[in-house]
PDB file of C-alpha atoms in Angstrom:
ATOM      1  CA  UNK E  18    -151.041 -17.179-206.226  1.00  0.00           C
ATOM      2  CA  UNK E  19    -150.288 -20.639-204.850  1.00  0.00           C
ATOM      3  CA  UNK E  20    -147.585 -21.950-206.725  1.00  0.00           C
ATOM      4  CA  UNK E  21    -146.035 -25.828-206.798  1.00  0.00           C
ATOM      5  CA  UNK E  22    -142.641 -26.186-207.800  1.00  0.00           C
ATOM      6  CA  UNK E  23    -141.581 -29.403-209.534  1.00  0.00           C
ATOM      7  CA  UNK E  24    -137.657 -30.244-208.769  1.00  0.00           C
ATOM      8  CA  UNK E  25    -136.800 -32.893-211.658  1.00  0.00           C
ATOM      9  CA  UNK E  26    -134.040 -34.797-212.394  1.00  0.00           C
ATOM     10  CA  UNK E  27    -133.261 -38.530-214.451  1.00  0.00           C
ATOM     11  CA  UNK E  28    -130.838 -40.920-214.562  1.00  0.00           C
ATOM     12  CA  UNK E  29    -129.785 -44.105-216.244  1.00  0.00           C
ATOM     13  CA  UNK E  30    -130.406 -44.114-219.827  1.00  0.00           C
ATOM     14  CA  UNK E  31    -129.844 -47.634-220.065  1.00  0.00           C
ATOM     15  CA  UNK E  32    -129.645 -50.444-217.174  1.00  0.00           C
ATOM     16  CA  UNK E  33    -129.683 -54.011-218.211  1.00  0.00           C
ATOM     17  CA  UNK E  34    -133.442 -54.406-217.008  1.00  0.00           C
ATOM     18  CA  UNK E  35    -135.165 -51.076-216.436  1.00  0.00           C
ATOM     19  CA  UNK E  36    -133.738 -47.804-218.346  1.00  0.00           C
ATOM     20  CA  UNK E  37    -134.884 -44.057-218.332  1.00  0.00           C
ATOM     21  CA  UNK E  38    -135.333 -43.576-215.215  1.00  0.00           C
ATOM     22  CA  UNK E  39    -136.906 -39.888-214.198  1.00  0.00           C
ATOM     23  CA  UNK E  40    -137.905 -38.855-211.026  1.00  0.00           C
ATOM     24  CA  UNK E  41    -139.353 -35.362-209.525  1.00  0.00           C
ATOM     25  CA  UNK E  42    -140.453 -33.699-205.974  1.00  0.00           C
ATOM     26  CA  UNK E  43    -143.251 -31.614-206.018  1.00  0.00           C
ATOM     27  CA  UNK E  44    -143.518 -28.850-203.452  1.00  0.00           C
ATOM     28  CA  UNK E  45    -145.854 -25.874-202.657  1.00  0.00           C
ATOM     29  CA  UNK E  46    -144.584 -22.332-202.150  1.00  0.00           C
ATOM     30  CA  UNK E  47    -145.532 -22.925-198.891  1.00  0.00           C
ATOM     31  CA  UNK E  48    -143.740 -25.221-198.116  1.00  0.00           C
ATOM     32  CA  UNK E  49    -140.082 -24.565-199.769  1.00  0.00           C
ATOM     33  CA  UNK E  50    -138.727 -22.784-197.985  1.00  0.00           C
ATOM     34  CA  UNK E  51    -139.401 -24.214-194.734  1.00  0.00           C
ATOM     35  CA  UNK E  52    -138.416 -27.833-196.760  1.00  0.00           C
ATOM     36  CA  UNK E  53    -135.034 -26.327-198.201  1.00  0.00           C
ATOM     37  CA  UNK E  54    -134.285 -25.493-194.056  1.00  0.00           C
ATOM     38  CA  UNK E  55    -135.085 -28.769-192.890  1.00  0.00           C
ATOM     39  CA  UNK E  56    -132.140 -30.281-195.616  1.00  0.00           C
ATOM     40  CA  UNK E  57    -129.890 -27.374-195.161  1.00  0.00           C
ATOM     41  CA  UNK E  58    -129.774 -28.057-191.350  1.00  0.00           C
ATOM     42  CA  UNK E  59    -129.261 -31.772-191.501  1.00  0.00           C
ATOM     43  CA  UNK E  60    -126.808 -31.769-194.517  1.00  0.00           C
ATOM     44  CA  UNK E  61    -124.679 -28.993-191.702  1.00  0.00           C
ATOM     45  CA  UNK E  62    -125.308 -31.530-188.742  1.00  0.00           C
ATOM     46  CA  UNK E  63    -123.717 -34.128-190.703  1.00  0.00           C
ATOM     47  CA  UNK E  64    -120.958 -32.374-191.870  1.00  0.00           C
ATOM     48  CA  UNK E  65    -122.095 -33.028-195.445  1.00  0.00           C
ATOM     49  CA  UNK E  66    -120.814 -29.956-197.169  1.00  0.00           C
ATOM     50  CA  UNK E  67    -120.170 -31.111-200.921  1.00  0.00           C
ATOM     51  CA  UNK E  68    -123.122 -32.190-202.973  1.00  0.00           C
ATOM     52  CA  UNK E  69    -124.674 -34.891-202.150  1.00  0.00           C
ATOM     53  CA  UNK E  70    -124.765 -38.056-204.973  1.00  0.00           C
ATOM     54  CA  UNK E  71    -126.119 -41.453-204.987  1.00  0.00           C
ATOM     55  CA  UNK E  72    -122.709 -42.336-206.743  1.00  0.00           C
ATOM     56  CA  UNK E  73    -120.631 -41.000-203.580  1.00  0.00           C
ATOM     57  CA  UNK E  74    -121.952 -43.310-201.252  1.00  0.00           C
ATOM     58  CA  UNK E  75    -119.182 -45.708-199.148  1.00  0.00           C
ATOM     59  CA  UNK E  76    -119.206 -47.782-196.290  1.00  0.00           C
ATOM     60  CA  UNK E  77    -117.766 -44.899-194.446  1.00  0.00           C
ATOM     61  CA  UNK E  78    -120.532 -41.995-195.037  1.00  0.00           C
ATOM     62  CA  UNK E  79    -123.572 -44.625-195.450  1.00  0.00           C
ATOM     63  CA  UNK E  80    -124.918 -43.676-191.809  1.00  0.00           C
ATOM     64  CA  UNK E  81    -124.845 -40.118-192.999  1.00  0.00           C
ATOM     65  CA  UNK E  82    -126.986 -40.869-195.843  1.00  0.00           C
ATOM     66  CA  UNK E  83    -129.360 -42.740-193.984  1.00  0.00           C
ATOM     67  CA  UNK E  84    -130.026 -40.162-191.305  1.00  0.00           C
ATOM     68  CA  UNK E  85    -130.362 -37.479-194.444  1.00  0.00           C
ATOM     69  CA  UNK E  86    -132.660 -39.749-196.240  1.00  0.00           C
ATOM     70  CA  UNK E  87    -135.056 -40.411-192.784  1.00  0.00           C
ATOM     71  CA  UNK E  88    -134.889 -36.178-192.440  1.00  0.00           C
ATOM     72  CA  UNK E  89    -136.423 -36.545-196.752  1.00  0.00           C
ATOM     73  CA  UNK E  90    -138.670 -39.169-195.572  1.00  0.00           C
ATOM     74  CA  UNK E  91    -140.002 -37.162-192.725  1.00  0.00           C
ATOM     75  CA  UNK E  92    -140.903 -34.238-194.826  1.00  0.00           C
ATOM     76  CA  UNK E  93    -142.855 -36.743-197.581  1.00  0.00           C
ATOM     77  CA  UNK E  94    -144.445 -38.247-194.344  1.00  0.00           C
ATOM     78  CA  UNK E  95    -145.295 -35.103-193.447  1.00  0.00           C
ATOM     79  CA  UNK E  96    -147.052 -34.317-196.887  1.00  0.00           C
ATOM     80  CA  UNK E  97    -144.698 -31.359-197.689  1.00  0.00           C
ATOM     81  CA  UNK E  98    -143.054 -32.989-200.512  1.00  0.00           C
ATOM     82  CA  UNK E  99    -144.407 -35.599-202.773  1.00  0.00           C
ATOM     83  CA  UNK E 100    -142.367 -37.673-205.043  1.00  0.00           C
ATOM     84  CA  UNK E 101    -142.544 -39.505-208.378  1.00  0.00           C
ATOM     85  CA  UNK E 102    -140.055 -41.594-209.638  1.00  0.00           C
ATOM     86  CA  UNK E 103    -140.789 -43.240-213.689  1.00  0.00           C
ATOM     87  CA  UNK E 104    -138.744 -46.077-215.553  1.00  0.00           C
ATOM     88  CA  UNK E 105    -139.258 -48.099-218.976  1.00  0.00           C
ATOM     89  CA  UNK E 106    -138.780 -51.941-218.659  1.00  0.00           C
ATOM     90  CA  UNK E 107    -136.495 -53.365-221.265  1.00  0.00           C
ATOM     91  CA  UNK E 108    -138.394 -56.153-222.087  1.00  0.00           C
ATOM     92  CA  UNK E 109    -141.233 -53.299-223.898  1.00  0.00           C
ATOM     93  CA  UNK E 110    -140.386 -51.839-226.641  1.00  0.00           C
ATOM     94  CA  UNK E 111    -142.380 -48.930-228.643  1.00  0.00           C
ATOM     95  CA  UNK E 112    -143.157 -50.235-232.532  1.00  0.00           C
ATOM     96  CA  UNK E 113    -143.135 -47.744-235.654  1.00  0.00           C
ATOM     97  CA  UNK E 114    -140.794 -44.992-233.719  1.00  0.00           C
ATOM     98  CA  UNK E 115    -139.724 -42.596-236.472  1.00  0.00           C
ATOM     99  CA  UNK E 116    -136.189 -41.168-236.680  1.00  0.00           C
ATOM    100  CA  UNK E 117    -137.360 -37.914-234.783  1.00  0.00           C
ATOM    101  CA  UNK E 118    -139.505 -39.884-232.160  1.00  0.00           C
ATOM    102  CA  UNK E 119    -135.884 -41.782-231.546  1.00  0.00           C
ATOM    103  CA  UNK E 120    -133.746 -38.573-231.141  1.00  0.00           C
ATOM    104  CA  UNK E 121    -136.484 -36.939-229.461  1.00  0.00           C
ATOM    105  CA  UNK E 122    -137.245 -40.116-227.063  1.00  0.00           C
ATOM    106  CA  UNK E 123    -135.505 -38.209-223.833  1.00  0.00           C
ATOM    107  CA  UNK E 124    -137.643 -34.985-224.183  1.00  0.00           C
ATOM    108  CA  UNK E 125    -140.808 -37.050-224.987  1.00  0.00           C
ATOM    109  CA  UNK E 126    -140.523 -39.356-221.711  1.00  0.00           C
ATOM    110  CA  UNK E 127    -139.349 -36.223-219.935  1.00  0.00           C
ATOM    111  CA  UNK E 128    -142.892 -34.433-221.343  1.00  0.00           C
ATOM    112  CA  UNK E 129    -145.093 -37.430-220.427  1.00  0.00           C
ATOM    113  CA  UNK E 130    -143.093 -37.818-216.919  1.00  0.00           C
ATOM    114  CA  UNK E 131    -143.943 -33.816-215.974  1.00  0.00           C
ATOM    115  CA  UNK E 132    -148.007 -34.291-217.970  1.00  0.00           C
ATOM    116  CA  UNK E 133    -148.787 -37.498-215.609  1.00  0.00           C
ATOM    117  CA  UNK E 134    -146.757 -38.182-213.015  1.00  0.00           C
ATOM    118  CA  UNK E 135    -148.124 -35.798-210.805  1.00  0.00           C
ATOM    119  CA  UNK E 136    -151.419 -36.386-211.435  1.00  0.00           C
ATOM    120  CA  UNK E 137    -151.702 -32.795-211.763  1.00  0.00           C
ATOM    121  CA  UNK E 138    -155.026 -33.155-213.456  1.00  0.00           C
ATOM    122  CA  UNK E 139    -156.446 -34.541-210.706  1.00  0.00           C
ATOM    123  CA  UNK E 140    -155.754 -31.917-208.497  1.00  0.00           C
ATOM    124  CA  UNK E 141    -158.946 -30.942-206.273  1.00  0.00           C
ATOM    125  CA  UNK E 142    -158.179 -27.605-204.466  1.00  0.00           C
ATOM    126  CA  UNK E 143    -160.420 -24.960-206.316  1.00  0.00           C
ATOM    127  CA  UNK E 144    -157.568 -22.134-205.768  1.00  0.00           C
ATOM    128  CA  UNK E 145    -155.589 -21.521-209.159  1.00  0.00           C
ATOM    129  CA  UNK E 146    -152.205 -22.736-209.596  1.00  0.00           C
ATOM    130  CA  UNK E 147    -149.351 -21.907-211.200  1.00  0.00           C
ATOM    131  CA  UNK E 148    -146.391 -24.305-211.848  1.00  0.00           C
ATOM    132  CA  UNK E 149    -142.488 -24.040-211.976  1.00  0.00           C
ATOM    133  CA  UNK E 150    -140.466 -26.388-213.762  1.00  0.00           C
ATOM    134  CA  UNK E 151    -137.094 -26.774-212.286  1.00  0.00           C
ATOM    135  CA  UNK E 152    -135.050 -29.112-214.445  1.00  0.00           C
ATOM    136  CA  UNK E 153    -131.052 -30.558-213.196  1.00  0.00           C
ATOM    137  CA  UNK E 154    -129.015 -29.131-216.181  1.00  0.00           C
ATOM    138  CA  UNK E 155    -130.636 -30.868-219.405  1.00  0.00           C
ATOM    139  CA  UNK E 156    -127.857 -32.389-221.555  1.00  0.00           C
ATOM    140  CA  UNK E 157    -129.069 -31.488-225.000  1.00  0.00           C
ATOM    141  CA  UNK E 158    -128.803 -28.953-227.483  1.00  0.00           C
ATOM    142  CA  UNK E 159    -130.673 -25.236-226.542  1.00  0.00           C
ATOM    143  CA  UNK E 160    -132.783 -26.080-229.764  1.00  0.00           C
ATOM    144  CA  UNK E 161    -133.987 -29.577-228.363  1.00  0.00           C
ATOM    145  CA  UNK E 162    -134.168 -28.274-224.984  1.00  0.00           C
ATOM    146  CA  UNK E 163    -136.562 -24.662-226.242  1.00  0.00           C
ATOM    147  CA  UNK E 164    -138.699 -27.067-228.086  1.00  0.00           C
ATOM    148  CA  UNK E 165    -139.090 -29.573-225.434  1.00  0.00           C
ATOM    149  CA  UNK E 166    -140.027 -26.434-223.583  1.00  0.00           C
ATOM    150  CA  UNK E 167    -142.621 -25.166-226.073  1.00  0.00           C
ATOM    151  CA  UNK E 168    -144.675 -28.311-225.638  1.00  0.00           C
ATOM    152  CA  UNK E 169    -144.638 -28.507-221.814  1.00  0.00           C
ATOM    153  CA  UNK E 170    -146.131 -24.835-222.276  1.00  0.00           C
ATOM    154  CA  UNK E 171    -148.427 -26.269-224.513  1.00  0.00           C
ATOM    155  CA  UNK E 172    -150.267 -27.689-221.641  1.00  0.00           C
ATOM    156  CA  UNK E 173    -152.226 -24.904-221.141  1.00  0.00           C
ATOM    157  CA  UNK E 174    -154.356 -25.441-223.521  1.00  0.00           C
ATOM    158  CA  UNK E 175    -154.999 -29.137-221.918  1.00  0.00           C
ATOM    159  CA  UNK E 176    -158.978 -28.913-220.681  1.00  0.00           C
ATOM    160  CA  UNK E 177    -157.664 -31.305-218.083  1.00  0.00           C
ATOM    161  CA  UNK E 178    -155.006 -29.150-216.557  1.00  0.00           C
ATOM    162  CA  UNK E 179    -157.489 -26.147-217.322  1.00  0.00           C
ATOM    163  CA  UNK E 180    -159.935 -27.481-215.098  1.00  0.00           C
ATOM    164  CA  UNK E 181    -157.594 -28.097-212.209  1.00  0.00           C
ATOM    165  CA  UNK E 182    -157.093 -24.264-212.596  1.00  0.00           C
ATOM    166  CA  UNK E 183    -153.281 -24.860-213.606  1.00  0.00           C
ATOM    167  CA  UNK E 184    -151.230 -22.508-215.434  1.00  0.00           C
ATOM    168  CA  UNK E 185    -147.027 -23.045-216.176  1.00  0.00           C
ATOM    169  CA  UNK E 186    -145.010 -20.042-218.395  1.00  0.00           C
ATOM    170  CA  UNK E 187    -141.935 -20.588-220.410  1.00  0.00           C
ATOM    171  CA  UNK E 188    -139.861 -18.582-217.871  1.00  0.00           C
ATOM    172  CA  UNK E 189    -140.917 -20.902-215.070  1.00  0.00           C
ATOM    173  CA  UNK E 190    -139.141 -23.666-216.599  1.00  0.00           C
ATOM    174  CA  UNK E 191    -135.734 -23.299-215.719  1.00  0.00           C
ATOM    175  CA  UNK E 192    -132.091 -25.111-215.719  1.00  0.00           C
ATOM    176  CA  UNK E 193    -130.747 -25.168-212.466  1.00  0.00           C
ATOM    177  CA  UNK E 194    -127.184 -26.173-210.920  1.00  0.00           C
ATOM    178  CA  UNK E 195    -128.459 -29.565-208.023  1.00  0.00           C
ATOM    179  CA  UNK E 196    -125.034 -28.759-206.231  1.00  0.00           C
ATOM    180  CA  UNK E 197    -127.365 -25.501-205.544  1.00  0.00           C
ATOM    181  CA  UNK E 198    -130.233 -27.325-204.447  1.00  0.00           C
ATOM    182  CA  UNK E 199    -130.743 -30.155-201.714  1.00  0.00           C
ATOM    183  CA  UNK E 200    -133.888 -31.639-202.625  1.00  0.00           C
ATOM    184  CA  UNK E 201    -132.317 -32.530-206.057  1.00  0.00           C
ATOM    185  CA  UNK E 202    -129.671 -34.169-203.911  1.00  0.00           C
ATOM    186  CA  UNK E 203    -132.307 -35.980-201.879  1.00  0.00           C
ATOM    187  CA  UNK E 204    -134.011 -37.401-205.430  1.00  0.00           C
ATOM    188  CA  UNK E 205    -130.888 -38.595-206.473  1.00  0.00           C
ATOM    189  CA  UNK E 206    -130.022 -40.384-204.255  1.00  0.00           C
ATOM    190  CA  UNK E 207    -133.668 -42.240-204.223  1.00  0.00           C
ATOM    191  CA  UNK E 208    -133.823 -42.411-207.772  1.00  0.00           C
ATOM    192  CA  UNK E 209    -130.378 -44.100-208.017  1.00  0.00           C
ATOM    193  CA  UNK E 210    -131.049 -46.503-205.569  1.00  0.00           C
ATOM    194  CA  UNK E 211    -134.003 -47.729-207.279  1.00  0.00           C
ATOM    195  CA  UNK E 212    -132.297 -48.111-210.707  1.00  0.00           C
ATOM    196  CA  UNK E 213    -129.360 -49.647-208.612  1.00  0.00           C
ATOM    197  CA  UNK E 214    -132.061 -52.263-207.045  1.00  0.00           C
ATOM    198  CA  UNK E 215    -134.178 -53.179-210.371  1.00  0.00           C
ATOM    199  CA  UNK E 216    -131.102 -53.424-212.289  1.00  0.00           C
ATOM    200  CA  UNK E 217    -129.599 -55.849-209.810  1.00  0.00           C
ATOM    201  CA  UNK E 218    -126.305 -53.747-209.694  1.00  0.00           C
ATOM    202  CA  UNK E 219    -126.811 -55.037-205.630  1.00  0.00           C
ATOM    203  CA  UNK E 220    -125.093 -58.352-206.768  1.00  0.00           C
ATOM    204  CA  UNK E 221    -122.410 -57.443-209.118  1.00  0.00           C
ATOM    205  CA  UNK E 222    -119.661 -58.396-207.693  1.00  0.00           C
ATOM    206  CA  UNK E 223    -115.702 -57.127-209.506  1.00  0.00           C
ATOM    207  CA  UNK E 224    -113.950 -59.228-212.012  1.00  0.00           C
ATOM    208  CA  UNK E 225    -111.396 -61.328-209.937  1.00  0.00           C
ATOM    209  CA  UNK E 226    -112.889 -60.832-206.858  1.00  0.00           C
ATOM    210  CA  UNK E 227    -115.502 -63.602-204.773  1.00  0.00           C
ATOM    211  CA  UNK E 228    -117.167 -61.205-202.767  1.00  0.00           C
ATOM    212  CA  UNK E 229    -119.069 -57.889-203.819  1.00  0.00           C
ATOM    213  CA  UNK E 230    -117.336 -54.894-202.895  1.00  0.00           C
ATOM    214  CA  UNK E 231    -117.836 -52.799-200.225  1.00  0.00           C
ATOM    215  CA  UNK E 232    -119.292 -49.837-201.440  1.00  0.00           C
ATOM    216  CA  UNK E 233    -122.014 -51.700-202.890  1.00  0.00           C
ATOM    217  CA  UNK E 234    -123.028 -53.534-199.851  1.00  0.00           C
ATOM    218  CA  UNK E 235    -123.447 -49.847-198.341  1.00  0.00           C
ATOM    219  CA  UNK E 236    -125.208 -48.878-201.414  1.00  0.00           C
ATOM    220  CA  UNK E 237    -127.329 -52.109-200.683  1.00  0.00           C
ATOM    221  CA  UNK E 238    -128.451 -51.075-197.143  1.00  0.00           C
ATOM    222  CA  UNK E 239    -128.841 -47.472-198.003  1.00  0.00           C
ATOM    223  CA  UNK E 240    -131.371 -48.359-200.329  1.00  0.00           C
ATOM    224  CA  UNK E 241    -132.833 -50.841-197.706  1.00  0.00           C
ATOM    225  CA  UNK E 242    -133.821 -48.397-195.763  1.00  0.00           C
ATOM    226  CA  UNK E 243    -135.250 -46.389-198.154  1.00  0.00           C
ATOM    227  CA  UNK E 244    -137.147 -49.084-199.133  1.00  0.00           C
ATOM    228  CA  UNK E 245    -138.102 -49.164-195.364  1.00  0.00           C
ATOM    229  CA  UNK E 246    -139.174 -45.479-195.227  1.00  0.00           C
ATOM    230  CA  UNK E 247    -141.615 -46.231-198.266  1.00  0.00           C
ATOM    231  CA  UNK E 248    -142.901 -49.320-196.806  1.00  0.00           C
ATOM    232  CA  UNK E 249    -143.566 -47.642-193.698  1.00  0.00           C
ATOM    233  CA  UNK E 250    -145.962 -44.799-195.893  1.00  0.00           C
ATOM    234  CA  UNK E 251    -147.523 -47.823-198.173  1.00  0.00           C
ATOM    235  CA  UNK E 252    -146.853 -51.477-196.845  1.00  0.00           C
ATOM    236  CA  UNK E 253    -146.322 -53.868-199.246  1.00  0.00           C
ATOM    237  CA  UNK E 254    -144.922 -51.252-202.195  1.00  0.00           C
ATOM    238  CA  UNK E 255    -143.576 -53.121-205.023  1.00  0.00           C
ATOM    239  CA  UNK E 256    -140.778 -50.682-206.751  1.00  0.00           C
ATOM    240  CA  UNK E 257    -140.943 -52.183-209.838  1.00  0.00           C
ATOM    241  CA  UNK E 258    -144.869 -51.386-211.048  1.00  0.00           C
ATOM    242  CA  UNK E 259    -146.901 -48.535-211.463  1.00  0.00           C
ATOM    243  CA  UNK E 260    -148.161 -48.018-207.817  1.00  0.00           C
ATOM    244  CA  UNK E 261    -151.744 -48.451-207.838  1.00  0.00           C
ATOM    245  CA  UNK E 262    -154.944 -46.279-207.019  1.00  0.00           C
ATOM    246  CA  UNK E 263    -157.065 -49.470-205.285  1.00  0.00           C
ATOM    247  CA  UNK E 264    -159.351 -47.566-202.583  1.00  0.00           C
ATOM    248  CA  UNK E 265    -159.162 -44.733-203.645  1.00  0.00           C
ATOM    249  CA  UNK E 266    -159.601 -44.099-207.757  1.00  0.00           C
ATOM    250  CA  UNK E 267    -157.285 -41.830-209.881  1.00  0.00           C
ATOM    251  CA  UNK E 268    -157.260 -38.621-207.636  1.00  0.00           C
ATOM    252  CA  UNK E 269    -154.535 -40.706-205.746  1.00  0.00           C
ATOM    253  CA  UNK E 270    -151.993 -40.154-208.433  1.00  0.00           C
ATOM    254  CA  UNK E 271    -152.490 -36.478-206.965  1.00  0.00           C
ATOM    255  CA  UNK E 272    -153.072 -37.146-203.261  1.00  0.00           C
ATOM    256  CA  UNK E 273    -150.219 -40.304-202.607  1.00  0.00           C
ATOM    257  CA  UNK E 274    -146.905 -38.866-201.221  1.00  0.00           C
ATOM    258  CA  UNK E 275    -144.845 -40.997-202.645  1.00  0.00           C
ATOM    259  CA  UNK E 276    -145.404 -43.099-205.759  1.00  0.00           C
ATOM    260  CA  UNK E 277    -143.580 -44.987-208.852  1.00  0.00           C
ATOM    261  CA  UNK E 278    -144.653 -45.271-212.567  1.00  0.00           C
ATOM    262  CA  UNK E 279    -143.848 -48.150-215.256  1.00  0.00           C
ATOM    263  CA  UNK E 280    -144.127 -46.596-217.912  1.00  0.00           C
ATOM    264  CA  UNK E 281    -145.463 -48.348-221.258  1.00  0.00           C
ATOM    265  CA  UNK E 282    -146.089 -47.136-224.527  1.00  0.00           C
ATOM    266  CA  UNK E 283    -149.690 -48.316-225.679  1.00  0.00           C
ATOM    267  CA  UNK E 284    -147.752 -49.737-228.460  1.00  0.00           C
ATOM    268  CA  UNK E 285    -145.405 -51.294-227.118  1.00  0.00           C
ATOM    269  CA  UNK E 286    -144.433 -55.010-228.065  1.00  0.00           C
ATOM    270  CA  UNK E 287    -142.852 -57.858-225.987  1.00  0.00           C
ATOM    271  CA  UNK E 288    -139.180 -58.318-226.526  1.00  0.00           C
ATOM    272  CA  UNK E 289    -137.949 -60.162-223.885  1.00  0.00           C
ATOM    273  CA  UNK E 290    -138.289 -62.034-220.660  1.00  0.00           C
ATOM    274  CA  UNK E 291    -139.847 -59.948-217.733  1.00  0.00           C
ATOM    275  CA  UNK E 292    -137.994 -59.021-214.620  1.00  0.00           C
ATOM    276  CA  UNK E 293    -139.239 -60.714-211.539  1.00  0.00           C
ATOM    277  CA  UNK E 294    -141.310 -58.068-208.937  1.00  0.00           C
ATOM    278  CA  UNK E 295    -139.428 -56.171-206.292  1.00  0.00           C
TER     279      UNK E 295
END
């Protein structure tokens, strides 16, 4: 059976703009292992044996982490991995929450961010499916975590996911270590560059100093080209919206390669000024 395997991980709780930010690459069984070879090869060309972290970049190994990102970027061009990245904007804010709802809010974004991200519903090949779950190291308690689990199982029963002939089992969602895996590595370091952009941590600049350091201004062009790799897939990509479906309806939130989701509660109040469009 055709399987897809969903490689997950988040970041930033809290940014002064945008917070929760979750991101995931989706790839067939097809296609892992030949994707997991393509990584494995350039992370040995480059000499980058430790795990690779959007927190490790410096002037000195930015080049590296470009030519690793263009070998990602190739294999999203290439259609062999897609990738999702969701965020909350500060300035919305979710009325009524309960108690639970607030201690539960990382499993419930988590939930919604594996349920629609994807647009798994809107899958259109008629073979069945079956999907795997694998999650960087959740930072909860193993009650939280087996409950959060119970309801992303629940999605079987979804007619939606039904009909797109889907089908995910509690052992297929899984822990795993991303030192282990370089695709993980890859989405970190594109999901930290966009919470790094929206969040403006491009212009912070250390107390005493007149200049911005310079591991941020390699931070800064890393995610440049990033941004360029995207651009190059969808001109004109705004990173700070939900990327649209214009041309095409809602089967492109299955079909689009690469594509990012603002994520707003229906209701959801205004709180504060809005950040300007990226």
């Amino acid at each position: 059976m055709l399987e897809y395997l969903i490689y997950s991980d988040e970041s930033v709780s809290k940014g002064d703009y945008f917070s929760n930010f979750y991101g995931g690459a989706l790839v067939t069984s097809r296609d892992d292992a030949t994707v997991r070879r393509v990584l494995a090869e350039k992370k040995a060309a480059l000499n980058l044996g430790g795990e690779v972290k959007w927190q490790k970049i410096t002037e000195a190994y930015e080049g590296k982490y470009i030519e690793l990102m263009d070998a990602f970027f190739d294999l999203i061009e290439s259609n062999k991995v897609k990738v999702r990245i969701m965020f909350t904007q500060n300035m919305f804010r979710r009325r009524g929450l309960t108690a639970d709802q607030r201690d539960q809010q990382y499993f419930i974004l988590y939930y919604q961010f594996i349920k629609h991200a994807f647009g798994l519903r809107h899958r259109t090949n008629d073979e069945p499916a079956r999907l795997r779950l694998l999650l960087d190291q959740l930072p909860d308690t193993r009650e939280k975590i087996e409950r959060f689990k119970g309801f992303v199982v629940g999605l079987n029963s979804n007619p939606a996911f039904r009909r797109a002939g889907l089908s995910i089992a509690r052992e297929d969602i899984a822990d795993v270590d991303s030192k282990q895996h370089d695709l993980l590595q890859c989405l970190d370091v594109v999901l930290g560059s966009m919470q790094f952009r929206l969040n403006d941590k491009h212009l912070e600049i250390p107390p005493g100093q007149r200049r911005r350091g310079k591991r941020t201004r390699a931070k800064e062009r890393v995610y440049r080209h990033i941004s360029k790799r995207i651009r190059a897939i969808y001109p004109g990509f705004n990173i700070g919206i939900t990327t649209g479906t214009a041309g095409g309806g809602k089967e492109l939130r299955w079909t689009h390669r690469y594509r990012h989701w603002l994520f707003i509660s229906p209701d959801s109040e205004i709180v504060g000024s809005s950040k300007r469009d990226r």
